Amino acid sequence: MNEKKVVEIMHLTKNYGSNGFLTTVLKGIDLEILENDFIAIMGPSGSGKTTLLNLLSTIDKPTQGTILLDGKDITKLSNQELSRLRRDKIGFIFQDYNLLDTMTLQDNIALPLSLNGVLGRECLERTKELARIFGLIEHLEKYPWQLSGGQKQRGAACRALITNPEIIFADEPTGALDSRSSKDLLECLKMVNDSSKATILMVTHDAFSASYAKDVYILNDGLISCKLSRGENRREFYDKIIDMQASMGGDFS
């Protein structure tokens, strides 16, 4: 049985600047993301991991190369087609939550469905389903200012998942959280991934966060330098990631 490719990257290159001031950040990346993958991208500061995430999530465009998302080359799509792709196929989890302060948590989570014209009853049912998974059912009527950082980030994760996107892009999702809130969020993301409800690509500098992924790809100097796979034991995987970071001797911030 062939596994479905959600994202396929071929010979991806990104340059900034011009003439004598040209900087090549990505130097020909090849990568496949299959349905139900949970991938973490790590690397020293300046390795290109944020640039890679921006290209895959359609925020930026490559200098050269191909990015296939759900079989479509996103480098060749119009702005209108990209808007539809973001709406229908991509979910985002940002470090700073991006919840709307004037809306309840329930309305924040349901917003993508509402914008797509989904009826109120279905919006509510799907919102409550995710809220139960992420431990937020008692907080749905609260506003963001009444929530902890961890609750806000779990709410943002629910909002990213509510449309059943092809892939979730998570940019340092635990960067603003304490250790307990980070663990709560990561356990929930692992749960929805294990239940085949989400394909996730996460950029992180944190070995603990990366240990929840199934595979970790290390970017270094614009190239993928190695891949680590979790196996069954997350603690052993965490130790492998720490050892890799130590051997590289770089600043992974």
XYZ file of C-alpha atoms in Angstrom:
253
model
C 0.000 0.000 0.000
C 1.477 3.338 -1.072
C 1.656 6.009 1.611
C 0.217 9.367 0.667
C 2.717 12.204 0.203
C 1.359 15.338 1.837
C 4.394 17.495 1.040
C 7.276 16.807 -1.349
C 10.233 19.178 -1.582
C 12.748 18.908 -4.426
C 15.993 20.845 -4.818
C 14.718 23.729 -2.684
C 16.995 26.779 -2.684
C 16.519 30.196 -1.094
C 18.765 33.201 -1.630
C 18.561 36.649 -0.086
C 20.245 39.802 -1.344
C 21.778 40.422 -4.747
C 25.055 40.881 -6.616
C 28.020 40.709 -4.254
C 25.810 40.501 -1.165
C 24.004 37.256 -2.019
C 23.356 34.892 0.895
C 22.205 31.329 0.230
C 20.141 30.158 3.201
C 18.850 26.844 1.773
C 21.086 24.912 -0.612
C 18.963 22.289 -2.353
C 16.694 20.621 0.210
C 14.913 17.350 -0.625
C 12.258 16.061 1.778
C 9.062 14.009 1.792
C 6.335 14.363 4.420
C 3.882 11.488 4.443
C 0.352 11.414 5.780
C 0.325 11.134 9.600
C 4.010 12.080 9.933
C 5.080 14.139 12.947
C 8.345 15.799 11.954
C 10.506 18.210 13.915
C 13.016 20.483 12.189
C 15.984 21.512 14.313
C 19.306 23.180 13.693
C 21.789 25.767 14.924
C 20.880 29.428 14.777
C 21.013 30.582 11.157
C 20.717 27.064 9.710
C 17.603 27.929 7.674
C 14.852 26.170 9.653
C 12.548 29.219 9.881
C 13.145 29.972 6.198
C 12.170 26.398 5.340
C 8.962 26.658 7.373
C 8.068 29.971 5.706
C 8.510 28.441 2.258
C 6.463 25.331 3.031
C 3.648 27.337 4.625
C 3.460 29.700 1.583
C 4.598 32.756 3.579
C 7.663 33.092 1.318
C 8.687 31.821 -2.124
C 11.826 29.837 -3.027
C 14.542 31.021 -5.361
C 14.612 27.602 -7.030
C 13.038 24.218 -6.521
C 9.629 22.627 -6.207
C 7.189 22.334 -3.298
C 4.284 19.953 -3.849
C 1.481 20.194 -1.293
C -1.294 17.669 -1.796
C 0.096 17.152 -5.301
C 0.056 20.840 -6.307
C 3.206 22.849 -6.971
C 2.613 25.812 -4.653
C 5.467 27.776 -6.246
C 3.314 28.163 -9.371
C -0.006 29.142 -7.763
C -1.592 32.588 -7.955
C -2.239 34.602 -4.802
C -5.920 33.646 -4.939
C -5.067 29.958 -5.269
C -2.590 30.251 -2.379
C -5.287 31.833 -0.210
C -7.598 28.889 -0.890
C -4.761 26.459 -0.161
C -4.042 28.095 3.200
C -7.745 28.059 4.053
C -8.446 24.456 3.057
C -5.180 22.539 3.397
C -2.948 24.212 6.011
C -3.207 24.824 9.746
C -0.850 27.132 11.640
C 0.271 27.156 15.270
C 2.357 30.223 16.125
C 4.453 30.938 19.194
C 2.318 33.959 20.176
C -1.127 32.240 19.890
C -2.771 34.891 17.615
C -6.159 34.551 19.319
C -8.635 37.419 18.957
C -9.173 39.140 22.325
C -12.739 40.231 21.505
C -13.926 36.656 20.930
C -14.439 33.764 23.336
C -12.182 30.745 23.074
C -15.061 28.827 21.506
C -15.502 31.460 18.798
C -11.744 31.660 18.213
C -11.538 27.913 17.638
C -14.614 27.853 15.387
C -13.602 30.928 13.360
C -12.089 29.059 10.361
C -15.286 27.014 10.033
C -17.471 30.107 10.291
C -15.475 31.833 7.566
C -16.018 28.757 5.387
C -19.783 28.958 5.842
C -20.153 25.878 8.055
C -23.439 25.894 9.981
C -23.419 26.888 13.635
C -24.393 23.493 15.034
C -21.589 21.691 13.202
C -19.131 24.405 14.272
C -20.111 23.871 17.893
C -19.900 20.078 17.701
C -16.446 20.093 16.115
C -15.211 22.785 18.518
C -16.336 20.783 21.550
C -14.797 17.585 20.179
C -11.361 19.211 19.923
C -11.802 21.095 23.210
C -12.311 17.770 24.999
C -9.139 16.322 23.486
C -7.128 19.390 24.492
C -8.640 19.733 27.971
C -10.436 23.008 27.246
C -14.113 22.119 27.488
C -14.559 24.129 30.727
C -12.883 27.217 29.240
C -14.802 27.693 25.992
C -16.824 30.695 27.222
C -13.732 32.529 28.476
C -11.868 35.242 26.606
C -8.139 34.937 25.845
C -7.214 37.378 28.622
C -8.839 34.988 31.109
C -6.703 32.024 30.009
C -3.201 30.877 30.857
C -0.520 30.748 28.183
C -0.855 26.993 27.945
C -4.630 27.170 27.559
C -4.294 29.811 24.840
C -1.778 27.726 22.918
C -3.939 24.601 23.161
C -6.824 26.732 21.896
C -4.667 27.866 18.986
C -3.893 24.219 18.233
C -7.623 23.420 18.203
C -8.218 26.293 15.782
C -5.459 24.944 13.502
C -7.026 21.477 13.518
C -10.688 22.461 13.206
C -10.795 22.336 9.373
C -9.036 18.925 9.189
C -6.134 20.372 7.160
C -3.659 18.273 5.201
C -0.815 19.484 7.419
C -0.187 21.538 10.551
C 2.827 23.878 10.576
C 3.950 24.692 14.129
C 6.527 27.456 14.623
C 8.191 27.083 18.053
C 4.790 26.238 19.613
C 6.230 25.821 23.129
C 8.560 28.819 22.951
C 6.415 31.015 25.233
C 5.249 28.243 27.591
C 6.474 26.900 30.911
C 7.514 23.259 31.171
C 4.119 21.987 32.382
C 2.166 23.835 29.691
C 4.657 22.658 27.058
C 4.178 19.040 28.104
C 0.369 19.398 28.055
C 0.421 20.830 24.520
C 2.866 18.251 23.193
C 0.920 15.360 24.692
C -2.207 16.626 22.947
C -0.433 17.028 19.603
C 1.006 13.531 19.934
C -2.466 12.210 20.746
C -4.089 13.664 17.629
C -1.142 12.493 15.522
C -1.272 8.970 16.962
C -5.002 8.842 16.224
C -4.266 9.683 12.551
C -6.031 13.048 12.784
C -3.044 15.268 12.013
C 0.161 15.477 9.987
C 2.521 17.864 11.761
C 5.725 19.684 10.877
C 7.209 21.562 13.831
C 10.201 23.878 13.951
C 11.779 23.906 17.396
C 15.082 24.554 19.137
C 14.010 22.485 22.144
C 15.081 18.834 22.443
C 12.193 18.009 24.801
C 9.636 19.261 22.262
C 11.400 17.504 19.390
C 11.318 14.187 21.277
C 7.532 14.048 20.774
C 8.001 13.887 16.987
C 8.396 10.639 15.094
C 11.386 11.942 13.131
C 13.783 14.842 13.652
C 15.619 16.404 10.718
C 18.698 18.481 11.486
C 19.402 21.477 9.274
C 22.955 22.747 9.209
C 24.370 25.378 6.863
C 21.327 25.196 4.596
C 21.305 21.413 4.184
C 19.728 18.442 5.971
C 22.696 16.931 7.769
C 20.995 14.003 9.509
C 17.727 12.355 10.493
C 16.838 10.818 13.866
C 13.859 8.491 14.368
C 12.047 7.992 17.661
C 11.149 4.339 17.879
C 9.117 3.346 20.939
C 10.954 5.087 23.784
C 10.621 8.887 23.903
C 13.174 9.246 26.715
C 15.833 7.443 24.692
C 14.940 9.614 21.702
C 15.379 12.742 23.817
C 18.856 11.516 24.847
C 19.758 10.917 21.181
C 18.719 14.467 20.321
C 20.757 15.909 23.194
C 23.804 13.883 22.120
C 23.390 15.111 18.548
C 23.198 18.735 19.703
C 26.336 18.283 21.811
C 28.254 16.707 18.924
C 27.356 19.637 16.649
C 28.344 22.179 19.269
C 26.014 24.803 17.811
C 23.571 27.260 19.310
C 20.148 25.712 18.682
C 18.225 28.772 19.809
